[in-house]
């Protein structure tokens, strides 16, 4: 019961953060303006940061995440772990669709710092890189990884997602609120699915 209450609390908090950042964030939100300029200045002043951020774009991009998701789904199907497979696809592919739907609903434009160091094509809120990275890596950590390694895998998944997310405003392609919403969506949807499917994965 305690774990369920914690899960519900995190879900509610994630939902509030996504709603608030979607409603007030972006070009007219002073904290977004101040923070993105600080992060971009950091990327310009430290020689290795911007190239590293460009490389991270691939770590959180579809060219890597989709093969990871497909490979994991094939593995679960091969093991005949059908409930896990359903949960994994709900988190990863369902989350990817949800992000695109929210982008269309909110309609936020990206920061105007063109030309961008990386190619971008969609709307700004929420960050697909931040959200999809959190969704995919957490799904692998909580569903694929063996029990004895799960806590470490979750920590690595969250850390990787945070680093990928931070790279987006450093490159000037996302507002910080876009990234925060992406993280919260990834965490919230993962916890929702784990709770919905009633799996005993309290480490998550």
Backbone as ProteinMPNN parsed JSONL, in Angstrom:
{"seq_chain_A": "XXXXXXXXXXXXXXXXXXXXXXXXXXXXXXXXXXXXXXXXXXXXXXXXXXXXXXXXXXXXXXXXXXXXXXXXXXXXXXXXXXXXXXXXXXXXXXXXXXXXXXXXXXXXXXXXXXXXXXXXXXXXXXXXXXXXXXXXXXXXXXXXXXXXXXXXXXXXXXXXXXXXXXXXXXXXXXXXXXXXXXXXXXXXXXXXXXXXXXXXXXXX", "coords_chain_A": {"N_chain_A": [[0.826, -1.205, 0.0], [1.955, 1.23, 0.786], [3.908, 1.628, -1.204], [2.222, 1.917, -3.385], [0.902, 4.296, -2.75], [3.043, 6.074, -2.86], [3.626, 5.883, -5.582], [1.281, 6.966, -6.69], [1.453, 9.57, -5.705], [3.78, 10.502, -7.012], [2.898, 10.334, -9.642], [0.817, 12.246, -9.661], [2.302, 14.552, -9.067], [3.996, 14.626, -11.308], [2.085, 15.013, -13.314], [1.075, 17.558, -12.632], [3.371, 19.15, -12.96], [3.861, 18.82, -15.721], [1.53, 19.977, -16.781], [1.708, 22.636, -15.815], [4.199, 23.551, -16.846], [3.619, 23.303, -19.529], [1.651, 25.221, -19.788], [2.727, 27.736, -19.063], [5.392, 27.9, -19.817], [8.221, 28.544, -22.095], [8.889, 30.981, -24.696], [7.935, 33.356, -23.523], [8.341, 33.053, -20.867], [10.149, 34.014, -18.226], [12.073, 32.574, -16.528], [12.687, 30.385, -18.23], [13.902, 31.719, -20.388], [16.135, 32.884, -19.096], [17.521, 30.633, -18.109], [18.052, 29.067, -20.397], [19.783, 30.723, -21.804], [21.946, 30.788, -20.048], [22.751, 28.094, -20.062], [23.37, 27.733, -22.773], [25.484, 29.557, -22.993], [27.329, 28.33, -21.329], [27.82, 26.045, -22.882], [29.086, 27.238, -25.059], [31.374, 28.392, -23.942], [32.88, 26.371, -22.728], [34.94, 24.193, -24.232], [34.525, 21.453, -24.942], [31.891, 20.876, -24.411], [29.686, 21.558, -26.165], [30.187, 19.934, -28.565], [29.962, 17.452, -27.289], [27.307, 17.549, -26.463], [26.048, 17.518, -28.933], [26.704, 14.93, -29.759], [25.246, 13.542, -27.856], [22.711, 13.917, -28.793], [22.233, 11.827, -30.498], [22.232, 9.687, -28.772], [19.823, 9.998, -27.519], [18.067, 9.878, -29.588], [15.746, 8.764, -32.202], [16.996, 6.951, -33.913], [18.597, 5.354, -32.327], [17.03, 4.711, -30.055], [14.66, 3.448, -31.007], [15.594, 0.982, -32.277], [16.605, -0.189, -29.881], [14.232, -0.501, -28.457], [12.778, -2.203, -30.176], [14.485, -4.456, -30.243], [14.38, -5.191, -27.525], [11.666, -5.796, -27.292], [11.453, -7.972, -29.03], [13.065, -9.787, -27.632], [11.521, -10.148, -25.269], [9.235, -11.286, -26.404], [10.348, -13.633, -27.432], [11.02, -14.903, -25.066], [8.501, -15.372, -24.217], [7.191, -13.676, -22.485], [4.578, -12.278, -22.129], [2.937, -10.423, -20.764], [4.855, -8.65, -19.795], [5.83, -7.8, -22.258], [3.616, -6.452, -23.322], [3.43, -4.377, -21.462], [5.92, -3.141, -21.837], [5.774, -2.226, -24.508], [3.633, -0.485, -24.256], [4.73, 1.486, -22.626], [7.017, 2.406, -24.105], [6.39, 2.716, -26.974], [3.764, 3.667, -26.781], [4.252, 5.891, -25.189], [5.849, 7.41, -26.887], [4.003, 8.099, -28.893], [2.218, 9.561, -27.324], [3.782, 11.787, -26.601], [4.08, 13.067, -29.087], [1.421, 13.737, -29.562], [0.923, 15.565, -27.5], [2.699, 17.565, -28.237], [1.433, 18.552, -30.562], [-0.935, 19.444, -29.416], [-0.148, 21.465, -27.57], [1.519, 23.1, -29.139], [3.893, 24.619, -29.047], [6.527, 26.715, -30.147], [9.953, 26.2, -31.09], [12.98, 27.456, -29.454], [14.414, 30.466, -30.838], [17.172, 30.199, -32.092], [18.552, 29.753, -34.427], [21.16, 29.097, -36.908], [20.567, 25.707, -35.956], [22.627, 23.402, -34.11], [22.099, 20.778, -34.427], [19.849, 18.639, -36.293], [16.438, 19.466, -36.335], [12.881, 18.952, -36.286], [10.305, 18.918, -35.281], [7.673, 20.248, -33.107], [8.157, 22.044, -29.955], [7.384, 21.398, -27.244], [6.46, 18.577, -25.334], [9.995, 17.897, -24.717], [11.097, 15.561, -26.978], [13.454, 14.074, -26.981], [14.236, 14.1, -24.246], [11.936, 12.94, -23.051], [11.477, 10.457, -24.479], [13.915, 9.169, -24.102], [13.935, 8.837, -21.3], [11.635, 7.215, -21.043], [12.287, 4.89, -22.611], [14.776, 3.933, -21.568], [14.152, 3.61, -18.849], [12.129, 1.707, -19.081], [13.547, -0.496, -20.085], [15.266, -0.87, -17.896], [13.498, -1.502, -15.776], [11.992, -3.642, -16.677], [13.399, -5.405, -18.397], [16.006, -5.818, -17.338], [17.652, -7.961, -15.0], [16.53, -8.813, -11.667], [18.517, -8.503, -9.626], [20.212, -6.574, -10.613], [18.682, -4.366, -10.956], [18.258, -1.93, -9.507], [20.645, -0.545, -9.912], [20.519, -0.344, -12.702], [18.258, 1.287, -13.036], [19.176, 3.662, -11.873], [21.244, 4.295, -13.672], [19.734, 4.606, -16.015], [18.116, 6.846, -15.406], [20.115, 8.764, -14.964], [21.356, 8.867, -17.51], [19.222, 9.822, -19.013], [18.817, 12.332, -17.875], [21.215, 13.627, -18.542], [21.09, 13.572, -21.362], [18.765, 15.115, -21.69], [19.567, 17.63, -20.643], [21.345, 18.38, -22.578], [19.827, 19.431, -24.612], [18.742, 22.18, -24.197], [21.284, 23.325, -23.991], [22.167, 23.181, -26.587], [20.379, 24.901, -27.646], [17.927, 24.108, -28.723], [15.69, 23.422, -27.334], [13.44, 24.66, -24.839], [14.15, 24.892, -21.327], [11.899, 24.135, -19.779], [10.572, 22.445, -21.545], [12.189, 20.214, -21.489], [12.069, 19.437, -18.78], [9.367, 18.73, -18.636], [9.382, 16.569, -20.41], [11.009, 14.722, -19.024], [9.352, 14.298, -16.754], [7.075, 13.226, -17.952], [8.114, 10.821, -18.923], [8.893, 9.499, -16.532], [6.436, 9.498, -15.148], [4.631, 8.057, -16.876], [5.9, 5.573, -16.989], [5.785, 4.722, -14.292], [3.002, 4.699, -14.02], [2.294, 2.597, -15.756], [3.654, 0.43, -14.597], [2.282, 0.316, -12.201], [-0.346, -0.089, -13.107], [-0.173, -2.591, -14.347], [0.305, -4.043, -12.158], [2.78, -4.976, -11.17], [5.402, -6.248, -9.115], [7.584, -4.179, -8.586], [9.085, -2.507, -6.82], [11.454, -1.119, -6.599], [11.511, 0.757, -8.584]], "CA_chain_A": [[0.0, 0.0, 0.0], [2.831, 2.386, 0.858], [4.5, 1.817, -2.535], [1.174, 2.418, -4.28], [0.686, 5.704, -2.418], [4.186, 6.818, -3.398], [3.453, 5.92, -7.029], [0.205, 7.919, -6.99], [1.982, 10.906, -5.427], [4.702, 10.851, -8.098], [2.074, 10.542, -10.832], [0.142, 13.533, -9.53], [3.318, 15.591, -9.176], [4.416, 14.68, -12.711], [1.003, 15.616, -14.069], [1.023, 18.996, -12.339], [4.532, 19.788, -13.578], [3.644, 18.844, -17.17], [0.481, 20.956, -17.066], [2.188, 23.998, -15.544], [5.237, 23.916, -17.812], [2.97, 23.461, -20.828], [0.804, 26.412, -19.793], [3.418, 29.023, -18.883], [6.777, 27.883, -20.275], [8.502, 28.967, -23.462], [9.544, 32.258, -25.001], [7.466, 34.439, -22.659], [8.569, 32.657, -19.481], [11.474, 34.561, -17.905], [13.04, 31.547, -16.097], [13.135, 29.635, -19.407], [14.828, 32.581, -21.113], [17.377, 33.045, -18.339], [18.245, 29.366, -17.976], [18.571, 28.599, -21.682], [20.949, 31.543, -22.131], [23.062, 30.332, -19.199], [23.203, 26.788, -20.538], [24.029, 27.927, -24.068], [26.765, 30.219, -22.734], [28.211, 27.274, -20.811], [28.219, 25.222, -24.017], [30.002, 27.99, -25.918], [32.607, 28.744, -23.239], [33.652, 25.158, -22.429], [35.138, 23.733, -25.608], [34.066, 20.095, -25.235], [30.497, 20.679, -24.024], [28.776, 21.561, -27.305], [30.325, 18.695, -29.344], [29.427, 16.347, -26.498], [25.852, 17.68, -26.522], [25.652, 17.061, -30.279], [26.785, 13.466, -29.732], [24.145, 13.051, -27.026], [21.485, 13.956, -29.586], [22.046, 10.498, -31.062], [21.935, 8.783, -27.66], [18.413, 10.139, -27.205], [17.303, 9.974, -30.828], [14.998, 7.595, -32.654], [17.886, 5.991, -34.58], [19.104, 4.43, -31.316], [15.991, 4.262, -29.127], [13.73, 2.511, -31.639], [16.203, -0.357, -32.304], [16.638, -0.725, -28.524], [12.863, -0.912, -28.124], [12.432, -3.371, -30.986], [15.273, -5.58, -29.75], [13.851, -5.596, -26.225], [10.364, -6.416, -27.527], [11.721, -9.298, -29.605], [13.559, -10.611, -26.536], [10.4, -10.502, -24.405], [8.412, -12.221, -27.144], [11.073, -14.903, -27.493], [10.894, -15.494, -23.732], [7.069, -15.538, -23.988], [6.796, -12.832, -21.351], [3.594, -11.488, -22.854], [2.524, -9.268, -19.97], [5.975, -7.712, -19.832], [5.892, -7.246, -23.607], [2.542, -5.464, -23.428], [3.807, -3.223, -20.651], [7.067, -2.485, -22.465], [5.313, -1.498, -25.697], [2.79, 0.622, -23.792], [5.611, 2.548, -22.133], [7.916, 2.973, -25.116], [5.7, 3.174, -28.181], [2.649, 4.504, -26.352], [4.813, 7.156, -24.734], [6.302, 8.173, -28.07], [2.798, 8.654, -29.513], [1.688, 10.576, -26.41], [4.625, 12.981, -26.727], [3.734, 13.75, -30.336], [0.086, 14.304, -29.403], [1.045, 16.753, -26.649], [3.346, 18.59, -29.062], [0.414, 19.157, -31.423], [-1.926, 20.11, -28.568], [0.423, 22.685, -26.999], [1.925, 23.912, -30.283], [4.963, 25.567, -28.698], [7.64, 26.807, -31.091], [11.288, 26.048, -30.512], [13.739, 28.711, -29.295], [14.891, 30.989, -32.117], [18.631, 30.341, -32.09], [19.022, 29.102, -35.651], [21.01, 27.683, -37.261], [20.792, 24.746, -34.875], [23.784, 22.514, -34.275], [21.564, 19.456, -34.792], [18.631, 18.747, -37.088], [15.173, 19.368, -35.603], [11.773, 19.045, -37.242], [8.995, 18.928, -34.642], [7.425, 21.31, -32.146], [9.109, 22.086, -28.853], [6.933, 20.891, -25.94], [7.651, 18.406, -24.49], [11.183, 17.42, -25.427], [11.06, 14.144, -27.331], [14.694, 13.432, -26.544], [14.171, 13.877, -22.804], [10.861, 12.02, -22.726], [11.67, 9.123, -25.043], [15.063, 8.558, -23.444], [13.491, 8.388, -19.989], [10.709, 6.108, -21.237], [12.933, 3.678, -23.129], [15.791, 3.42, -20.666], [13.486, 3.124, -17.638], [11.426, 0.469, -19.421], [14.561, -1.554, -20.121], [15.782, -1.079, -16.542], [12.502, -2.072, -14.871], [11.338, -4.823, -17.237], [14.347, -6.32, -19.031], [17.167, -6.105, -16.481], [17.403, -8.911, -13.914], [16.216, -8.201, -10.382], [19.692, -8.157, -8.809], [20.874, -5.402, -11.194], [17.656, -3.404, -11.35], [18.462, -0.609, -8.903], [21.741, 0.1, -10.64], [20.038, -0.032, -14.048], [17.36, 2.439, -12.933], [20.017, 4.841, -11.638], [21.923, 4.599, -14.934], [18.717, 5.079, -16.953], [17.743, 8.213, -15.047], [21.285, 9.626, -15.189], [21.513, 9.042, -18.958], [18.125, 10.662, -19.482], [19.068, 13.691, -17.408], [22.313, 14.181, -19.341], [20.561, 13.819, -22.711], [17.84, 16.235, -21.615], [20.303, 18.877, -20.448], [22.037, 18.752, -23.816], [18.925, 20.094, -25.556], [18.857, 23.637, -24.087], [22.665, 23.717, -24.267], [22.229, 23.348, -28.038], [19.42, 25.923, -28.029], [16.825, 23.541, -29.498], [14.534, 23.236, -26.453], [13.359, 25.397, -23.591], [14.309, 24.006, -20.167], [10.607, 23.58, -19.362], [10.289, 21.319, -22.442], [12.977, 19.08, -21.006], [11.485, 19.017, -17.506], [8.109, 18.037, -18.936], [9.736, 15.278, -20.997], [11.423, 13.827, -17.933], [8.201, 13.965, -15.927], [6.217, 12.331, -18.716], [8.756, 9.513, -18.943], [8.788, 8.898, -15.206], [5.033, 9.298, -14.815], [4.031, 6.976, -17.659], [6.51, 4.314, -16.566], [5.197, 4.354, -13.002], [1.599, 4.377, -14.256], [2.202, 1.262, -16.355], [4.067, -0.54, -13.594], [1.188, 0.205, -11.241], [-1.503, -0.641, -13.802], [0.026, -4.006, -14.582], [0.43, -4.637, -10.833], [4.04, -5.7, -11.039], [6.118, -5.963, -7.885], [8.849, -3.577, -8.968], [9.112, -1.37, -5.896], [12.687, -0.347, -6.77], [11.271, 1.847, -9.538]], "C_chain_A": [[0.861, 1.256, 0.0], [3.443, 2.678, -0.505], [3.482, 2.384, -3.511], [0.906, 3.897, -4.021], [1.812, 6.58, -2.954], [4.039, 6.969, -4.909], [2.392, 6.946, -7.424], [0.681, 9.35, -6.772], [2.898, 11.378, -6.544], [3.923, 11.13, -9.38], [1.388, 11.904, -10.803], [1.122, 14.688, -9.699], [3.771, 15.754, -10.62], [3.347, 15.359, -13.562], [0.904, 17.119, -13.874], [2.166, 19.724, -13.032], [4.355, 19.889, -15.089], [2.617, 19.902, -17.541], [1.004, 22.386, -16.919], [3.227, 24.426, -16.566], [4.659, 24.077, -19.216], [2.178, 24.755, -20.935], [1.605, 27.706, -19.788], [4.843, 29.055, -19.43], [6.95, 28.414, -21.684], [9.067, 30.37, -23.552], [9.15, 33.381, -24.06], [7.695, 34.153, -21.177], [10.007, 33.03, -19.107], [12.464, 33.509, -17.416], [13.554, 30.699, -17.256], [14.179, 30.438, -20.184], [16.177, 32.668, -20.398], [18.187, 31.757, -18.335], [18.81, 28.898, -19.31], [19.793, 29.431, -22.095], [22.166, 31.144, -21.298], [23.632, 29.01, -19.708], [23.901, 26.906, -21.884], [25.384, 28.601, -23.895], [27.778, 29.218, -22.199], [28.715, 26.397, -21.948], [29.208, 25.92, -24.929], [31.366, 28.209, -25.257], [33.478, 27.545, -22.888], [33.743, 24.35, -23.719], [34.52, 22.368, -25.912], [32.562, 19.908, -25.037], [29.569, 20.609, -25.232], [28.951, 20.342, -28.204], [29.777, 17.479, -28.608], [27.904, 16.36, -26.533], [25.318, 17.226, -27.876], [25.667, 15.538, -30.333], [25.631, 12.868, -28.936], [22.814, 13.08, -27.762], [21.187, 12.586, -30.18], [21.706, 9.474, -29.977], [20.453, 8.838, -27.303], [17.52, 10.211, -28.417], [16.657, 8.668, -31.238], [15.898, 6.534, -33.284], [18.497, 4.992, -33.602], [17.969, 3.857, -30.474], [15.036, 3.249, -29.752], [14.346, 1.12, -31.8], [16.312, -0.998, -30.912], [15.259, -1.261, -28.138], [12.463, -2.167, -28.893], [13.181, -4.608, -30.501], [14.759, -6.107, -28.417], [12.509, -6.301, -26.38], [10.518, -7.82, -28.105], [12.192, -10.261, -28.518], [12.418, -11.072, -25.632], [9.451, -11.48, -25.09], [9.04, -13.597, -27.22], [10.984, -15.653, -26.165], [9.438, -15.765, -23.343], [6.603, -14.811, -22.725], [5.781, -11.813, -21.869], [3.124, -10.269, -22.073], [3.616, -8.203, -19.95], [6.082, -7.04, -21.193], [4.824, -6.167, -23.794], [2.892, -4.197, -22.667], [4.941, -2.449, -21.307], [6.626, -1.659, -23.673], [4.421, -0.324, -25.318], [3.646, 1.798, -23.355], [6.368, 3.208, -23.279], [7.176, 3.529, -26.321], [4.496, 4.044, -27.838], [3.125, 5.869, -25.899], [5.266, 8.027, -25.882], [5.109, 8.835, -28.765], [2.232, 9.778, -28.651], [2.473, 11.876, -26.505], [4.256, 13.764, -27.979], [2.346, 14.387, -30.256], [0.128, 15.587, -28.57], [1.711, 17.891, -27.422], [2.313, 19.317, -29.919], [-0.602, 19.952, -30.597], [-1.406, 21.445, -28.051], [0.885, 23.636, -28.101], [3.03, 24.913, -30.002], [6.081, 25.525, -29.729], [8.973, 26.652, -30.358], [11.942, 27.423, -30.306], [14.317, 29.157, -30.631], [16.395, 31.278, -32.043], [19.223, 29.659, -33.321], [20.265, 29.808, -36.19], [21.342, 26.767, -36.078], [21.989, 23.863, -35.187], [23.363, 21.102, -34.653], [20.262, 19.664, -35.557], [17.408, 18.586, -36.187], [14.03, 19.579, -36.591], [10.408, 19.196, -36.583], [8.849, 20.135, -33.728], [8.225, 21.086, -30.872], [8.679, 21.356, -27.588], [6.09, 19.633, -26.093], [8.829, 17.923, -25.322], [11.072, 15.92, -25.687], [12.302, 13.412, -26.885], [14.647, 13.114, -25.045], [13.127, 12.83, -22.456], [11.102, 10.61, -23.213], [12.873, 8.413, -24.443], [14.664, 8.025, -22.083], [12.572, 7.173, -20.113], [11.429, 4.815, -21.612], [13.914, 3.092, -22.131], [15.187, 2.929, -19.354], [12.732, 1.82, -17.908], [12.394, -0.706, -19.473], [15.021, -1.886, -18.711], [14.785, -1.811, -15.656], [11.883, -3.371, -15.374], [12.339, -5.863, -17.749], [15.443, -6.763, -18.066], [16.767, -7.024, -15.331], [17.26, -8.191, -12.576], [17.452, -7.713, -9.634], [20.42, -6.915, -9.335], [19.923, -4.231, -11.391], [17.884, -2.009, -10.776], [19.573, 0.156, -9.619], [21.286, 0.529, -12.028], [19.117, 1.18, -14.041], [18.161, 3.718, -12.74], [20.723, 5.269, -12.919], [20.932, 5.168, -15.948], [18.335, 6.528, -16.674], [18.895, 9.174, -15.328], [21.475, 9.904, -16.68], [20.443, 9.972, -19.511], [18.317, 12.115, -19.082], [20.147, 14.355, -18.258], [21.838, 14.508, -20.756], [19.635, 15.028, -22.7], [18.546, 17.568, -21.483], [21.008, 19.332, -21.723], [21.146, 19.558, -24.758], [18.919, 21.613, -25.414], [20.282, 24.14, -24.28], [22.836, 23.978, -25.767], [21.223, 24.39, -28.543], [18.226, 25.408, -28.807], [15.587, 23.273, -28.654], [14.618, 24.2, -25.281], [13.558, 24.435, -22.425], [12.997, 23.393, -19.689], [10.17, 22.43, -20.264], [10.949, 20.05, -21.922], [12.403, 18.54, -19.705], [10.197, 18.242, -17.735], [8.375, 16.661, -19.553], [10.16, 14.271, -19.953], [10.217, 13.36, -17.128], [7.241, 13.023, -16.644], [6.804, 10.919, -18.726], [8.63, 8.789, -17.617], [7.337, 8.558, -14.885], [4.408, 8.134, -15.558], [4.612, 5.625, -17.26], [5.9, 3.833, -15.256], [3.729, 3.97, -13.173], [1.438, 2.965, -14.806], [2.609, 0.18, -15.369], [2.969, -0.764, -12.569], [-0.02, -0.468, -11.866], [-1.379, -2.142, -13.985], [0.324, -4.775, -13.29], [1.657, -5.527, -10.714], [4.729, -5.307, -9.754], [7.527, -5.459, -8.221], [9.062, -2.32, -8.118], [10.38, -0.539, -6.039], [12.476, 0.849, -7.682], [10.649, 3.053, -8.866]], "O_chain_A": [[0.554, 2.229, -0.689], [3.499, 3.833, -0.926], [3.811, 3.217, -4.355], [0.706, 4.667, -4.961], [1.574, 7.686, -3.44], [4.293, 8.041, -5.459], [2.578, 7.705, -8.375], [0.356, 10.241, -7.556], [2.807, 12.526, -6.979], [4.252, 12.058, -10.119], [1.381, 12.626, -11.8], [0.829, 15.673, -10.378], [3.916, 16.875, -11.108], [3.66, 16.178, -14.426], [0.677, 17.865, -14.827], [1.966, 20.785, -13.621], [4.663, 20.924, -15.68], [2.807, 20.643, -18.506], [0.775, 23.235, -17.781], [3.155, 25.534, -17.099], [5.147, 24.89, -20.002], [2.041, 25.323, -22.018], [1.212, 28.676, -20.436], [5.447, 30.126, -19.502], [5.977, 28.699, -22.382], [9.652, 30.881, -22.596], [9.954, 34.281, -23.818], [7.28, 34.939, -20.325], [10.961, 32.435, -19.609], [13.616, 33.537, -17.848], [14.727, 30.328, -17.275], [15.211, 29.902, -20.588], [17.23, 32.54, -21.023], [19.402, 31.783, -18.536], [19.929, 28.386, -19.359], [20.736, 28.893, -22.675], [23.292, 31.163, -21.795], [24.849, 28.833, -19.774], [24.916, 26.249, -22.114], [26.339, 28.246, -24.587], [28.951, 29.254, -22.573], [29.893, 26.042, -21.986], [30.078, 25.273, -25.512], [32.393, 28.21, -25.935], [34.695, 27.686, -22.763], [32.729, 23.879, -24.235], [34.04, 22.146, -27.023], [32.011, 18.888, -25.451], [28.747, 19.698, -25.321], [27.946, 19.744, -28.588], [29.199, 16.582, -29.223], [27.276, 15.305, -26.623], [24.252, 16.616, -27.951], [24.754, 14.924, -30.884], [25.1, 11.817, -29.295], [21.888, 12.353, -27.401], [20.024, 12.22, -30.348], [20.982, 8.511, -30.23], [19.887, 7.848, -26.841], [16.345, 10.562, -28.305], [16.97, 7.605, -30.701], [15.597, 5.343, -33.199], [18.877, 3.893, -34.005], [17.942, 2.656, -30.204], [14.641, 2.289, -29.092], [13.674, 0.138, -31.483], [16.132, -2.208, -30.774], [15.142, -2.343, -27.564], [11.876, -3.087, -28.324], [12.593, -5.68, -30.361], [14.706, -7.317, -28.199], [12.236, -7.284, -25.691], [9.8, -8.742, -27.717], [11.769, -11.417, -28.484], [12.35, -12.245, -25.266], [8.923, -12.392, -24.453], [8.353, -14.61, -27.09], [10.886, -16.88, -26.14], [9.168, -16.317, -22.277], [5.729, -15.289, -22.001], [6.094, -10.633, -22.025], [2.934, -9.198, -22.649], [3.339, -7.01, -20.071], [6.387, -5.851, -21.279], [5.094, -5.105, -24.354], [2.681, -3.086, -23.154], [4.915, -1.219, -21.327], [7.059, -0.519, -23.837], [4.446, 0.715, -25.977], [3.345, 2.952, -23.661], [6.359, 4.432, -23.408], [7.33, 4.705, -26.65], [4.23, 5.038, -28.515], [2.489, 6.884, -26.183], [5.088, 9.244, -25.855], [5.192, 9.991, -29.178], [1.817, 10.817, -29.166], [1.883, 12.957, -26.49], [4.134, 14.988, -27.935], [2.122, 15.458, -30.819], [-0.542, 16.569, -28.889], [1.326, 19.051, -27.276], [2.313, 20.546, -29.995], [-1.071, 21.005, -31.028], [-2.122, 22.446, -28.083], [0.667, 24.844, -28.008], [3.098, 25.954, -30.654], [6.53, 24.453, -30.136], [9.087, 26.939, -29.167], [11.522, 28.418, -30.897], [14.671, 28.324, -31.465], [16.825, 32.427, -31.945], [20.291, 29.052, -33.242], [20.424, 31.007, -35.96], [22.27, 27.023, -35.311], [22.321, 23.608, -36.345], [24.175, 20.318, -35.143], [19.647, 20.728, -35.48], [17.354, 17.667, -35.37], [14.175, 20.28, -37.592], [9.443, 19.566, -37.253], [9.77, 20.94, -33.587], [8.892, 20.062, -30.722], [9.516, 20.753, -26.917], [5.135, 19.603, -26.868], [8.673, 17.582, -26.494], [10.969, 15.117, -24.76], [12.228, 12.26, -26.457], [14.976, 12.004, -24.627], [13.392, 11.93, -21.659], [10.951, 9.657, -22.448], [12.86, 7.191, -24.289], [15.005, 6.895, -21.733], [12.72, 6.207, -19.364], [11.203, 3.772, -20.999], [13.892, 1.889, -21.871], [15.655, 1.936, -18.798], [12.704, 0.93, -17.057], [12.094, -1.786, -18.965], [15.154, -3.06, -18.364], [15.184, -2.659, -14.858], [11.309, -4.126, -14.589], [12.145, -7.063, -17.554], [15.767, -7.948, -17.989], [15.685, -6.886, -14.76], [17.8, -7.102, -12.381], [17.437, -6.621, -9.067], [21.162, -6.273, -8.592], [20.32, -3.203, -11.94], [17.722, -1.015, -11.483], [19.449, 1.35, -9.892], [21.617, 1.623, -12.486], [19.186, 2.014, -14.944], [17.869, 4.739, -13.363], [20.797, 6.46, -13.224], [21.258, 6.115, -16.665], [18.242, 7.341, -17.594], [18.686, 10.263, -15.863], [21.727, 11.043, -17.073], [20.72, 10.808, -20.371], [18.017, 13.024, -19.855], [20.008, 15.513, -18.65], [22.138, 15.577, -21.288], [19.706, 15.873, -23.592], [18.167, 18.539, -22.139], [21.24, 20.524, -21.921], [21.65, 20.29, -25.611], [19.077, 22.302, -26.422], [20.471, 25.283, -24.696], [23.564, 24.888, -26.164], [21.215, 24.722, -29.728], [17.564, 26.187, -29.493], [14.537, 22.929, -29.196], [15.701, 24.518, -24.791], [13.172, 23.27, -22.522], [12.982, 22.247, -19.239], [9.471, 21.527, -19.806], [10.357, 18.97, -21.917], [12.264, 17.328, -19.54], [9.963, 17.215, -17.099], [7.67, 15.698, -19.25], [9.736, 13.115, -19.978], [10.074, 12.169, -16.849], [6.661, 12.13, -16.026], [6.079, 9.939, -18.557], [8.299, 7.604, -17.579], [7.041, 7.463, -14.408], [3.727, 7.306, -14.952], [3.884, 4.634, -17.201], [5.539, 2.663, -15.129], [3.26, 3.022, -12.544], [0.555, 2.223, -14.377], [1.978, -0.875, -15.311], [2.746, -1.888, -12.12], [-0.653, -1.319, -11.241], [-2.347, -2.882, -13.805], [0.563, -5.982, -13.311], [1.592, -6.658, -10.234], [4.651, -4.151, -9.34], [8.51, -6.197, -8.151], [9.201, -1.215, -8.644], [10.395, 0.627, -5.646], [13.184, 1.849, -7.568], [10.383, 4.058, -9.525]]}, "name": "protein", "num_of_chains": 1, "seq": "XXXXXXXXXXXXXXXXXXXXXXXXXXXXXXXXXXXXXXXXXXXXXXXXXXXXXXXXXXXXXXXXXXXXXXXXXXXXXXXXXXXXXXXXXXXXXXXXXXXXXXXXXXXXXXXXXXXXXXXXXXXXXXXXXXXXXXXXXXXXXXXXXXXXXXXXXXXXXXXXXXXXXXXXXXXXXXXXXXXXXXXXXXXXXXXXXXXXXXXXXXXX"}
